[in-house]
mmCIF file of C-alpha atoms in Angstrom:
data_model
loop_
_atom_site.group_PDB
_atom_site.id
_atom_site.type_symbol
_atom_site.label_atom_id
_atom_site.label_comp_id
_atom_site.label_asym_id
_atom_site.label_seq_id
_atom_site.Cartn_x
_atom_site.Cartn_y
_atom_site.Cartn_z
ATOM 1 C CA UNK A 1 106.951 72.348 55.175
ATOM 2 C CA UNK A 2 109.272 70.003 53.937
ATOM 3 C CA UNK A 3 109.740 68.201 50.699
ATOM 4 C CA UNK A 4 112.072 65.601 49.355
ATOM 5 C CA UNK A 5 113.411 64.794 45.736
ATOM 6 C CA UNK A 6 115.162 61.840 44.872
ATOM 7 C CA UNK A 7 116.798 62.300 41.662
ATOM 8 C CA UNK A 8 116.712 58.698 39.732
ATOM 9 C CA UNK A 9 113.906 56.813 39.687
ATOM 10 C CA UNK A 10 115.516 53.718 38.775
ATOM 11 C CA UNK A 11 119.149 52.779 38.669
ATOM 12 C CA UNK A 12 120.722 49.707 37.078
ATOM 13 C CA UNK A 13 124.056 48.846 38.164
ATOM 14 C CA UNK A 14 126.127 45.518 38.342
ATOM 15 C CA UNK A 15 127.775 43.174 40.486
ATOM 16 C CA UNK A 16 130.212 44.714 42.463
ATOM 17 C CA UNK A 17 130.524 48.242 40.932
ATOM 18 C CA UNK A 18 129.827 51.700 42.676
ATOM 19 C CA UNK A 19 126.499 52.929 43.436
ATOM 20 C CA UNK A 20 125.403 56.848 44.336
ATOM 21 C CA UNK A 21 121.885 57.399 45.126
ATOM 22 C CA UNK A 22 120.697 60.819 45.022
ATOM 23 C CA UNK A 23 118.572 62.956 47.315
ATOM 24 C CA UNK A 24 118.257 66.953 47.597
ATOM 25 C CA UNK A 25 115.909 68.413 50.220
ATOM 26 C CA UNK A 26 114.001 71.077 51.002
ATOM 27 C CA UNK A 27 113.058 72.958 54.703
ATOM 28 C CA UNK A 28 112.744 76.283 55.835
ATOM 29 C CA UNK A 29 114.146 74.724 59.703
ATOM 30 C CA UNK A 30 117.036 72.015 60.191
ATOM 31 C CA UNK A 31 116.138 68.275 59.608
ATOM 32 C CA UNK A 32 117.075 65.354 60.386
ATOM 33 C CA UNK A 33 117.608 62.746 57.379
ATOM 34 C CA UNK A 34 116.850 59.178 56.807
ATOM 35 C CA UNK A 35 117.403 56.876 54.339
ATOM 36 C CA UNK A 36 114.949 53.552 54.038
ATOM 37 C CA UNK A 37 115.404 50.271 52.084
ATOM 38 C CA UNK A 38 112.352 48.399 50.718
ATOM 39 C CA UNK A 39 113.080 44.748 49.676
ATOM 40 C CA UNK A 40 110.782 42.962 47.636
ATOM 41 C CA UNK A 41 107.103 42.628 49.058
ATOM 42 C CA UNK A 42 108.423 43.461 52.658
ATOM 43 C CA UNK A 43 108.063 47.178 54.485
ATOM 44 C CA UNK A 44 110.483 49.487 55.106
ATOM 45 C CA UNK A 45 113.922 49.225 57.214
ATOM 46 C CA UNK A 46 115.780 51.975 58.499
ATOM 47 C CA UNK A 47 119.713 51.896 56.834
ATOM 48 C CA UNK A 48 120.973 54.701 58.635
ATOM 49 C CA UNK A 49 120.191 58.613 59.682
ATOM 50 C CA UNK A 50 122.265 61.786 60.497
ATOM 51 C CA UNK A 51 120.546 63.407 63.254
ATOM 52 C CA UNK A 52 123.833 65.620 64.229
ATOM 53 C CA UNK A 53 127.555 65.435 64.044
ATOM 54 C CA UNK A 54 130.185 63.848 61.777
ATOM 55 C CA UNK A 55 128.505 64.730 58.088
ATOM 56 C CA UNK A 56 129.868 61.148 57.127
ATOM 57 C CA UNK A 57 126.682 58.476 58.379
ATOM 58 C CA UNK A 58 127.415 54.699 58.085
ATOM 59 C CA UNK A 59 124.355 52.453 58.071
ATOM 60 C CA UNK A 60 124.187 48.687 58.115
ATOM 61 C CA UNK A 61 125.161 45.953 54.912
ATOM 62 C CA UNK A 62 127.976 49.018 53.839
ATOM 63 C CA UNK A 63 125.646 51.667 52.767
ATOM 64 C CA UNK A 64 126.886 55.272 54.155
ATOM 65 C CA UNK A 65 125.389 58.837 53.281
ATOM 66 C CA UNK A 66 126.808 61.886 53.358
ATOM 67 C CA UNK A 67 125.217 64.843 54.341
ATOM 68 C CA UNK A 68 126.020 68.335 52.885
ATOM 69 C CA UNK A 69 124.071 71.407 54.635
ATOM 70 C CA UNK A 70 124.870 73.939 51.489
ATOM 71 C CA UNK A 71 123.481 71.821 49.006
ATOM 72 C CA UNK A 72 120.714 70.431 50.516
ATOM 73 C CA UNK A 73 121.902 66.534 49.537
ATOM 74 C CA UNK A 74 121.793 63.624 51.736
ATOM 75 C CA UNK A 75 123.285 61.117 48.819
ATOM 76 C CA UNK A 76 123.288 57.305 49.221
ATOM 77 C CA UNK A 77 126.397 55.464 48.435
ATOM 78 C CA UNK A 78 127.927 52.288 48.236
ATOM 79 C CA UNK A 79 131.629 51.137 46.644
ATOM 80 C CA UNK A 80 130.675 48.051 45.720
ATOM 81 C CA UNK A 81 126.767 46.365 45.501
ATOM 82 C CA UNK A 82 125.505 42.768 45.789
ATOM 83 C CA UNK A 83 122.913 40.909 43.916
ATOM 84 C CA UNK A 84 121.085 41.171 47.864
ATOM 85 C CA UNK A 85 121.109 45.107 47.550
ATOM 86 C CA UNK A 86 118.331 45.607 44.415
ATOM 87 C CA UNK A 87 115.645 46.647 46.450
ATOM 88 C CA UNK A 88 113.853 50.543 46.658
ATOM 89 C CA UNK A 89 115.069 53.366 48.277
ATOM 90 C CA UNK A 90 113.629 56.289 50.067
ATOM 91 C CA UNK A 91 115.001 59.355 51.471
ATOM 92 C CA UNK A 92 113.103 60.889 53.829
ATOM 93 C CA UNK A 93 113.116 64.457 56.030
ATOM 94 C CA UNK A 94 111.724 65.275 59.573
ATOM 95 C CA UNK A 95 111.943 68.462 61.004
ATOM 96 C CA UNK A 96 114.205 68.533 64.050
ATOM 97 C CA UNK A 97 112.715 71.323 66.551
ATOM 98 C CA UNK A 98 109.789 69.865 69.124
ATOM 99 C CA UNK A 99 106.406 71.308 68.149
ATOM 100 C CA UNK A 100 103.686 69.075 66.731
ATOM 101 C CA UNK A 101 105.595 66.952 64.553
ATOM 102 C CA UNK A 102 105.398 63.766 66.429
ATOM 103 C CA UNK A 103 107.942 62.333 64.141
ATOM 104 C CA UNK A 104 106.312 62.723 61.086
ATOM 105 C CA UNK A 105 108.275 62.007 58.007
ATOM 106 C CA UNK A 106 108.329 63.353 54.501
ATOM 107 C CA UNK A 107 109.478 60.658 51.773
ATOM 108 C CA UNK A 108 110.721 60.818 48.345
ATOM 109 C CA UNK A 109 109.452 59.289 45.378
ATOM 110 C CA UNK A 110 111.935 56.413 45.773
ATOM 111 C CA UNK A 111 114.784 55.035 43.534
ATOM 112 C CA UNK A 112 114.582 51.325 42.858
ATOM 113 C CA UNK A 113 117.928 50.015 42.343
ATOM 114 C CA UNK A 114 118.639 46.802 40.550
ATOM 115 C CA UNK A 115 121.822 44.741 40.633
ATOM 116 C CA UNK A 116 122.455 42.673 37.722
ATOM 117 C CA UNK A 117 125.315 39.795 37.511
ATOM 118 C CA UNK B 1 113.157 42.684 68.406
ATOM 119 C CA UNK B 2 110.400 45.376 67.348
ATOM 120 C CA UNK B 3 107.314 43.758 65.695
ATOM 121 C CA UNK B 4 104.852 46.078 63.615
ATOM 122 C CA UNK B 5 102.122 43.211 62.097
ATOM 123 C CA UNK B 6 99.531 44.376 59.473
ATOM 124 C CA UNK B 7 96.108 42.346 59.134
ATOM 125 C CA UNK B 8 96.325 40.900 56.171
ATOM 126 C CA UNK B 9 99.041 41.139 53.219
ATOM 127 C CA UNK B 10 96.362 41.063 50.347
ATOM 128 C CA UNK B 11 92.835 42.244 50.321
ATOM 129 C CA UNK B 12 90.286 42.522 47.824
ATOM 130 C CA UNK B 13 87.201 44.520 47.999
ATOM 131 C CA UNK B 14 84.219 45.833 46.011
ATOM 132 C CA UNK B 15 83.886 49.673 45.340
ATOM 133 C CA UNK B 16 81.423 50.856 48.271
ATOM 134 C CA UNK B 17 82.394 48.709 50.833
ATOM 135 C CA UNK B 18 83.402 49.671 54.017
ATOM 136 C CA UNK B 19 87.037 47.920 54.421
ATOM 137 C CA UNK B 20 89.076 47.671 57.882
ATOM 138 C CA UNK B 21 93.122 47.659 57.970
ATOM 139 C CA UNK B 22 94.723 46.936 60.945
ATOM 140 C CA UNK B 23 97.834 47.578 62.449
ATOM 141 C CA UNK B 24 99.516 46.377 65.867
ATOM 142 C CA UNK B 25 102.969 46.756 67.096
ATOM 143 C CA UNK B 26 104.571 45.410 70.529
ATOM 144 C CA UNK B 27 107.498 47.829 71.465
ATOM 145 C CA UNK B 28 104.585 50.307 73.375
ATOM 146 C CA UNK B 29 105.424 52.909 71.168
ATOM 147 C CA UNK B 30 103.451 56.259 71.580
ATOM 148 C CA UNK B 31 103.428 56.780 67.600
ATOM 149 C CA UNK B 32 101.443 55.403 64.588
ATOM 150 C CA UNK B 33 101.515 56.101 61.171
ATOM 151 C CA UNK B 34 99.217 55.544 58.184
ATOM 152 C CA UNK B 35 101.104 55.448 54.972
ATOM 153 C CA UNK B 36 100.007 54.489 51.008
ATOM 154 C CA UNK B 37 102.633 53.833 48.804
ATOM 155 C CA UNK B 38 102.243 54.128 45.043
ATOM 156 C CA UNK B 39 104.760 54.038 42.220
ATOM 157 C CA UNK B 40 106.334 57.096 41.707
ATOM 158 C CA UNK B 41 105.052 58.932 44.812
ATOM 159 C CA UNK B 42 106.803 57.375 47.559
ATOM 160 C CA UNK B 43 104.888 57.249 50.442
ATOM 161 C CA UNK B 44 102.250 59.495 51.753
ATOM 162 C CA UNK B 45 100.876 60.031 55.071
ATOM 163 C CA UNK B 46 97.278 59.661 55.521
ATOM 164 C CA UNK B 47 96.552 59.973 59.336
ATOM 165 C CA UNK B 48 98.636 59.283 62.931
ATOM 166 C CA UNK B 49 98.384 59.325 66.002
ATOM 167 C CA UNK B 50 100.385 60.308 68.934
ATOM 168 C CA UNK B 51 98.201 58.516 72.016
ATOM 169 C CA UNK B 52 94.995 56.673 72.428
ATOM 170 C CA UNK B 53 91.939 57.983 71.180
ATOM 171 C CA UNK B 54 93.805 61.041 69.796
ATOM 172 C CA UNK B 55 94.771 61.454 66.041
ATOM 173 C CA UNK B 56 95.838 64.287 62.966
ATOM 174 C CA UNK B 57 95.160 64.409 59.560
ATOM 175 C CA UNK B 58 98.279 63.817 57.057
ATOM 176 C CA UNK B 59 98.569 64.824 54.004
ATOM 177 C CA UNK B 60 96.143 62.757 52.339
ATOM 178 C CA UNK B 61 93.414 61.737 54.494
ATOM 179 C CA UNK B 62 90.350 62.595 52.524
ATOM 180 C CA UNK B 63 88.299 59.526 52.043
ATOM 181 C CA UNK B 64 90.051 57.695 55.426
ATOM 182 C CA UNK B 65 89.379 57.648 59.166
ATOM 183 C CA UNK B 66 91.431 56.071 61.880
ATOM 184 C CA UNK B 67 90.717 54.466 65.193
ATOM 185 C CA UNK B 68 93.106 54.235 68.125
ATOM 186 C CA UNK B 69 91.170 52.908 71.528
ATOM 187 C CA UNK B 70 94.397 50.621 72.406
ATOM 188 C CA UNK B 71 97.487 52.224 72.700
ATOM 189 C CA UNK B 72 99.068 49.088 70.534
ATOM 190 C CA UNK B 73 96.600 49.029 67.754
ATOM 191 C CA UNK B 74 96.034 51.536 65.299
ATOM 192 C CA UNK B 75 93.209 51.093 62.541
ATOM 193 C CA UNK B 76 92.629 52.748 58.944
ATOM 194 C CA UNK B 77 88.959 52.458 57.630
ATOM 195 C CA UNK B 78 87.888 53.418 54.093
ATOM 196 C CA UNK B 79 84.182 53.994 54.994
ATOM 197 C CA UNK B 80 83.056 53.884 51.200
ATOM 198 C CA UNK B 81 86.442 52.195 48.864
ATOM 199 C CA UNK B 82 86.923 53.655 45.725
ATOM 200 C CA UNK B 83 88.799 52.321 42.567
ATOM 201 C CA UNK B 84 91.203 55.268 43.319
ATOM 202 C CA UNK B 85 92.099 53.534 46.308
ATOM 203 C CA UNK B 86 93.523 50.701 45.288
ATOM 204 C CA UNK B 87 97.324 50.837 46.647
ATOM 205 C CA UNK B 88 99.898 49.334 49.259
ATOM 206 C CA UNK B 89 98.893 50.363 52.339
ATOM 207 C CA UNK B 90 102.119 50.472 55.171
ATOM 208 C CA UNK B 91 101.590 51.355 59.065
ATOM 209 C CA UNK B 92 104.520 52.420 61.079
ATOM 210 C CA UNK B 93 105.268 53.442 65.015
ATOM 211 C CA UNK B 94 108.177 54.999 66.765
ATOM 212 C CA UNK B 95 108.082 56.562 70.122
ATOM 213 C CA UNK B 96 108.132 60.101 71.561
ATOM 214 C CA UNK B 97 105.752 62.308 72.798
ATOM 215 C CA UNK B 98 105.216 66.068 71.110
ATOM 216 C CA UNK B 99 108.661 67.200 70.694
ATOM 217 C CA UNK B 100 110.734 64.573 71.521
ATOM 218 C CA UNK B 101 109.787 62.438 68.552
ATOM 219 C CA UNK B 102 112.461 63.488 66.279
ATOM 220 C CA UNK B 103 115.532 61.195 66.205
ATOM 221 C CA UNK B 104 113.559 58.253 66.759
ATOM 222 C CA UNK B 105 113.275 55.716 63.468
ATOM 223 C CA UNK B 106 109.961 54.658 62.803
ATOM 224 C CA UNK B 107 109.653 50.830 62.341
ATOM 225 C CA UNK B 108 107.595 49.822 59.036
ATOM 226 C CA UNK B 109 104.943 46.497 58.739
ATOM 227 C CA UNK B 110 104.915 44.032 55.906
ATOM 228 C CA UNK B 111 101.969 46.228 53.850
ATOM 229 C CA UNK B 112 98.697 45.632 52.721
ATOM 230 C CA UNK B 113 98.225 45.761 49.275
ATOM 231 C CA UNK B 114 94.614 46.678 48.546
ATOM 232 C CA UNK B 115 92.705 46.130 45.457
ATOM 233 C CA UNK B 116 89.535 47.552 44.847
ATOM 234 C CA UNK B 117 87.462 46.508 42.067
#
C-alpha cells in the first residue's frame, strides 16, 4: 500500500516570491509521482509527473518537482508565483509494476496555496 | 481535447433518497474513477472500473455502488444518502488495461458537490 503526506496544509505567499510545496511518500515498490492543481470550483489538472529518468520534472505555467528516491519527497516548486497560481494542490502516488492497479492513485491531503498582491 | 462531463455541478437531496451521479468522458478510455473530496483528506477513491460491466471496490465504498453498461459512462449511486455524505464528488478516466495503466494521467470532471440534508 501506498500513502501520501503533504506537509502544509495551507501556504500564503506573495506576488512574485518563491514557493516550495512539500510532499513525502510512502511504498513498499517504486512509484510513479504526480502532482495535480485544483483551481477554484473546477476538477483536477495534471501539472506534471516523473515516471522515470532525469529526477528534475518540469510541468506546465513554470511549476517543476524534483524527485529524491532516499527521502521519499516529490516537492513542488516555483521561483516566482502569480496571482493565477492560488489554487490547491495534490500530490499523488501510483505504484509502477502491472498487477491490478489499473492506475489507481493515492492522493494527499492537499495544500491550498494562496497568492496575495 | 479530452472531455470528462459530470451530471450536474450542484445537487441537493433528502437523507434516504436514492441519488444518481453521472459521469461520461469521450477519449474511449478503458478507466473510471469515483473520487470524494473533503477538506483535509484529499481525495478518496470510492469504486472504478477497468471495462464495461466490471468494477472494484476503493477505499471507501461502503454506502456506494457503481454502474458501468457503456464503456463511456460510469455511474455512482448512493442507494440510501446519508448526512455523512454530503461532499464534492469528482469522476476521472485514463486508459490502460491491467498493467499497463501506470504512466497514464487520469483526466478529472468539473465535480459534483452534494448536499444532503
Amino acid at each position: 500500500a501506498q500513502s501520501v503526506t503533504q506537509l502544509d496544509s495551507q501556504v500564503p505567499v506573495f506576488e512574485e516570491a518563491p514557493v516550495e510545496l512539500r510532499c513525502n511518500y510512502s511504498s513498499s515498490v517504486s512509484v510513479y509521482l504526480f502532482w495535480y492543481v485544483q483551481y477554484p470550483n473546477q476538477g483536477l489538472q495534471l501539472l506534471l509527473k516523473y515516471l522515470s529518468g532525469s529526477t528534475l520534472v518540469k510541468g506546465i505555467n513554470g511549476f517543476e518537482a524534483e524527485f529524491n528516491k532516499s527521502q521519499t519527497s516529490f516537492h513542488l516548486r516555483k521561483p516566482s508565483v502569480h496571482i493565477s497560481d492560488t489554487a490547491e494542490y495534490f500530490c499523488a502516488v501510483r505504484p509502477n509494476a502491472g498487477g491490478t492497479s489499473y492506475g489507481k492513485l493515492t492522493f494527499g491531503q492537499g495544500t491550498i496555496l494562496t497568492v496575495h498582491p | 481535447d479530452v472531455k470528462v462531463t459530470q451530471s450536474s455541478r450542484y445537487l441537493v437531496k433528502r437523507t434516504g433518497e436514492k441519488v444518481f451521479l453521472e459521469c461520461v468522458q469521450d477519449m474511449d478510455h478503458e478507466n473510471m474513477f469515483w473520487y470524494r473530496q473533503d477538506p483535509g483528506l484529499g481525495l478518496r477513491l470510492i469504486y472504478f472500473s477497468y471495462d464495461v460491466k466490471m468494477k472494484e471496490k476503493g477505499d471507501i465504498p461502503e454506502g456506494y455502488s457503481v454502474s458501468r453498461e457503456k464503456k463511456e459512462r460510469f455511474s455512482l449511486i448512493l442507494e440510501s444518502a446519508s448526512t455523512n455524505q454530503t461532499s464534492m464528488y469528482l469522476c476521472a478516466s485514463s486508459f490502460g488495461h491491467r498493467g499497463t495503466s501506470g504512466t497514464y494521467e487520469q483526466y478529472f470532471g468539473p465535480g459534483t458537490r452534494l448536499t444532503v440534508t
